[in-house]
């Protein structure tokens, strides 16, 4: 069964993570994605290792794990579009594509005549998605933007890390490039909205994403906590500013997370913990009261949780209907029976390693399911085939382009 976007062709000029993440999602949904890379070097993340994918003899290949995380279901075309002939090829491809993704600095592609205003003349139906650090206007527009920087500038690190009165206090970044990933998700939403608009209007449009915009938008309840009070939230470690108890607690052999979201769940927890009186204590009877008295309640819970193992707590609390869970490392994550049952690790054929592991898409569509058609491509793996199929290039023309360093 064809994917939901099997009628869509995407020209992906982006590099690193935010843009490629969007391209991978579109590819998972069935789109044909052409990844344009610099001849000889390719996407920066191809070299962001170790670790690297290992071949069948256990030796490192040229494929960094970072690159492999965001580039499946794509075809790789090496192309130097700083050369006039490379620019011509991009324009010919644009005339045959529905979507273009790019994450160059503001105005970076205009120097080559590859900006939206230039390309929409060639293809008025083109959806042109630009991803930058700070957007196309404002005092920071010309700055480069990187995930770590934006996590700090955009406020996330002021909320992440141990509280100021705790040992090890200070700002901490999230353990993955979350701002990049969220920007890739928002870019995908924008592209899909623009495609839907095109279905009705017949015209394309420019979709613009900025890492900073996305980071601020995703502050969610914390942003509203500030906007409604004028008081900037502070780091609270793993605690929640609006819900108690909603954090990690020590057990006899590790830690457990309690995510108790209402008063009924707290009553059940108090009973399992052997302290049913907590549920009727005026300090703890409601979430509002528990937030006000977290300094009294949290130590009481910690004194109880240390007497059972994490598995014991998870077992009895789940039976009682109290939301909780362990803190797993990635070995434990991929060994978890629920993760395995949902098929979140997949294997794809790979020309250098035999197979390459991938993390499955979380999107489940009943009528047009995600397909894993192509492993993350080798650099330039599909250059000749794409130029022949889409542009009708002859072997002689391709050889000439290669000798000139265009591909």
Tab-separated table of C-alpha atoms in Angstrom, residues 50-198:
chain	number	residue	atom	x	y	z
A	50	UNK	CA	32.580	7.818	17.027
A	51	UNK	CA	30.496	5.797	17.224
A	52	UNK	CA	30.293	4.555	13.658
A	53	UNK	CA	28.254	1.765	12.129
A	54	UNK	CA	30.276	-1.455	12.157
A	55	UNK	CA	30.544	-3.839	9.241
A	56	UNK	CA	30.039	-7.603	9.444
A	57	UNK	CA	33.650	-8.057	10.601
A	58	UNK	CA	33.157	-5.606	13.458
A	59	UNK	CA	35.205	-2.834	11.855
A	60	UNK	CA	34.084	0.781	11.674
A	61	UNK	CA	32.477	1.907	8.435
A	62	UNK	CA	32.383	5.515	7.219
A	63	UNK	CA	28.817	6.001	8.506
A	64	UNK	CA	28.523	7.862	11.836
A	65	UNK	CA	25.664	6.878	14.132
A	66	UNK	CA	24.560	10.528	14.312
A	67	UNK	CA	24.048	10.677	10.549
A	68	UNK	CA	22.179	7.371	10.591
A	69	UNK	CA	19.628	8.756	13.056
A	70	UNK	CA	17.997	11.241	10.661
A	71	UNK	CA	18.476	10.150	7.052
A	72	UNK	CA	16.611	6.971	6.164
A	73	UNK	CA	14.163	6.839	3.261
A	74	UNK	CA	16.311	9.283	1.288
A	75	UNK	CA	18.433	9.194	-1.856
A	76	UNK	CA	21.813	10.943	-1.821
A	77	UNK	CA	22.782	13.254	-4.670
A	78	UNK	CA	26.177	14.948	-4.424
A	79	UNK	CA	26.041	18.370	-6.021
A	80	UNK	CA	28.128	21.543	-5.800
A	81	UNK	CA	25.582	24.296	-6.300
A	82	UNK	CA	28.171	27.018	-5.796
A	83	UNK	CA	28.977	26.277	-9.454
A	84	UNK	CA	26.626	27.565	-12.163
A	85	UNK	CA	26.068	24.067	-13.521
A	86	UNK	CA	25.097	22.862	-10.046
A	87	UNK	CA	22.633	25.740	-9.744
A	88	UNK	CA	21.128	24.777	-13.089
A	89	UNK	CA	20.610	21.220	-11.897
A	90	UNK	CA	18.934	22.423	-8.681
A	91	UNK	CA	16.549	24.568	-10.732
A	92	UNK	CA	15.694	21.647	-13.005
A	93	UNK	CA	15.032	19.460	-9.983
A	94	UNK	CA	12.893	22.182	-8.378
A	95	UNK	CA	10.651	22.156	-11.444
A	96	UNK	CA	10.000	18.472	-10.715
A	97	UNK	CA	9.639	18.681	-6.910
A	98	UNK	CA	6.850	19.594	-4.529
A	99	UNK	CA	8.867	20.581	-1.443
A	100	UNK	CA	12.308	22.076	-0.804
A	101	UNK	CA	13.923	21.974	2.653
A	102	UNK	CA	16.901	24.189	3.505
A	103	UNK	CA	18.660	25.435	6.635
A	104	UNK	CA	21.225	27.907	5.332
A	105	UNK	CA	21.788	31.266	6.992
A	106	UNK	CA	19.321	33.988	6.052
A	107	UNK	CA	20.012	35.019	2.461
A	108	UNK	CA	22.611	32.298	1.990
A	109	UNK	CA	20.933	30.714	-1.025
A	110	UNK	CA	19.985	34.007	-2.652
A	111	UNK	CA	23.599	34.418	-3.773
A	112	UNK	CA	23.088	31.368	-6.001
A	113	UNK	CA	19.604	32.292	-7.188
A	114	UNK	CA	18.155	29.476	-5.092
A	115	UNK	CA	16.042	31.525	-2.680
A	116	UNK	CA	12.255	31.215	-2.584
A	117	UNK	CA	11.564	34.317	-4.652
A	118	UNK	CA	13.761	32.990	-7.445
A	119	UNK	CA	12.546	29.403	-7.384
A	120	UNK	CA	8.818	30.120	-7.159
A	121	UNK	CA	9.119	31.645	-10.630
A	122	UNK	CA	10.231	28.232	-11.874
A	123	UNK	CA	7.648	26.314	-9.830
A	124	UNK	CA	4.774	28.397	-8.409
A	125	UNK	CA	3.472	25.298	-6.601
A	126	UNK	CA	6.724	24.809	-4.668
A	127	UNK	CA	6.573	24.534	-0.874
A	128	UNK	CA	9.873	26.092	0.240
A	129	UNK	CA	10.711	25.444	3.901
A	130	UNK	CA	13.512	27.484	5.494
A	131	UNK	CA	14.966	26.663	8.904
A	132	UNK	CA	17.268	29.189	10.586
A	133	UNK	CA	18.430	29.948	14.091
A	134	UNK	CA	16.550	33.210	14.556
A	135	UNK	CA	14.261	33.804	11.587
A	136	UNK	CA	14.477	36.195	8.655
A	137	UNK	CA	14.023	39.423	10.614
A	138	UNK	CA	14.891	40.940	13.976
A	139	UNK	CA	18.288	41.919	15.412
A	140	UNK	CA	19.588	38.325	15.514
A	141	UNK	CA	18.541	37.347	11.987
A	142	UNK	CA	22.105	37.088	10.653
A	143	UNK	CA	23.400	34.994	13.534
A	144	UNK	CA	24.034	31.286	13.224
A	145	UNK	CA	21.918	29.213	15.599
A	146	UNK	CA	22.801	25.934	17.270
A	147	UNK	CA	20.643	23.726	19.467
A	148	UNK	CA	22.767	24.068	22.626
A	149	UNK	CA	22.910	27.848	22.266
A	150	UNK	CA	19.155	28.090	21.721
A	151	UNK	CA	18.387	25.864	24.719
A	152	UNK	CA	20.221	28.473	26.790
A	153	UNK	CA	19.042	31.649	25.077
A	154	UNK	CA	15.470	30.368	24.765
A	155	UNK	CA	15.068	29.688	28.477
A	156	UNK	CA	15.034	25.887	28.575
A	157	UNK	CA	18.284	25.614	30.533
A	158	UNK	CA	17.002	28.044	33.157
A	159	UNK	CA	14.379	25.383	33.900
A	160	UNK	CA	16.585	22.282	33.603
A	161	UNK	CA	18.973	21.105	36.317
A	162	UNK	CA	19.029	20.903	40.079
A	163	UNK	CA	17.562	23.665	42.191
A	164	UNK	CA	19.875	26.418	43.401
A	165	UNK	CA	19.899	25.134	46.979
A	166	UNK	CA	20.900	21.582	45.962
A	167	UNK	CA	24.322	20.077	45.385
A	168	UNK	CA	25.237	20.158	41.704
A	169	UNK	CA	22.954	23.110	41.013
A	170	UNK	CA	23.284	24.917	37.717
A	171	UNK	CA	21.955	24.955	34.175
A	172	UNK	CA	21.878	21.676	32.238
A	173	UNK	CA	21.023	21.039	28.596
A	174	UNK	CA	18.663	18.284	27.580
A	175	UNK	CA	20.430	15.028	26.705
A	176	UNK	CA	19.420	15.130	23.029
A	177	UNK	CA	19.270	18.089	20.626
A	178	UNK	CA	15.642	18.650	21.518
A	179	UNK	CA	15.283	22.106	19.965
A	180	UNK	CA	16.490	20.773	16.618
A	181	UNK	CA	14.128	17.807	16.807
A	182	UNK	CA	11.132	19.942	17.766
A	183	UNK	CA	11.969	22.336	14.936
A	184	UNK	CA	12.024	19.386	12.540
A	185	UNK	CA	8.595	18.340	13.788
A	186	UNK	CA	7.167	21.852	13.428
A	187	UNK	CA	8.718	22.118	9.966
A	188	UNK	CA	6.941	18.917	8.968
A	189	UNK	CA	3.632	20.261	10.254
A	190	UNK	CA	4.182	23.482	8.309
A	191	UNK	CA	5.011	21.608	5.111
A	192	UNK	CA	1.932	19.394	5.434
A	193	UNK	CA	-0.263	22.445	6.069
A	194	UNK	CA	1.203	24.171	3.002
A	195	UNK	CA	0.629	21.069	0.878
A	196	UNK	CA	-2.978	20.967	2.016
A	197	UNK	CA	-3.371	24.674	1.200
A	198	UNK	CA	-1.900	23.995	-2.239
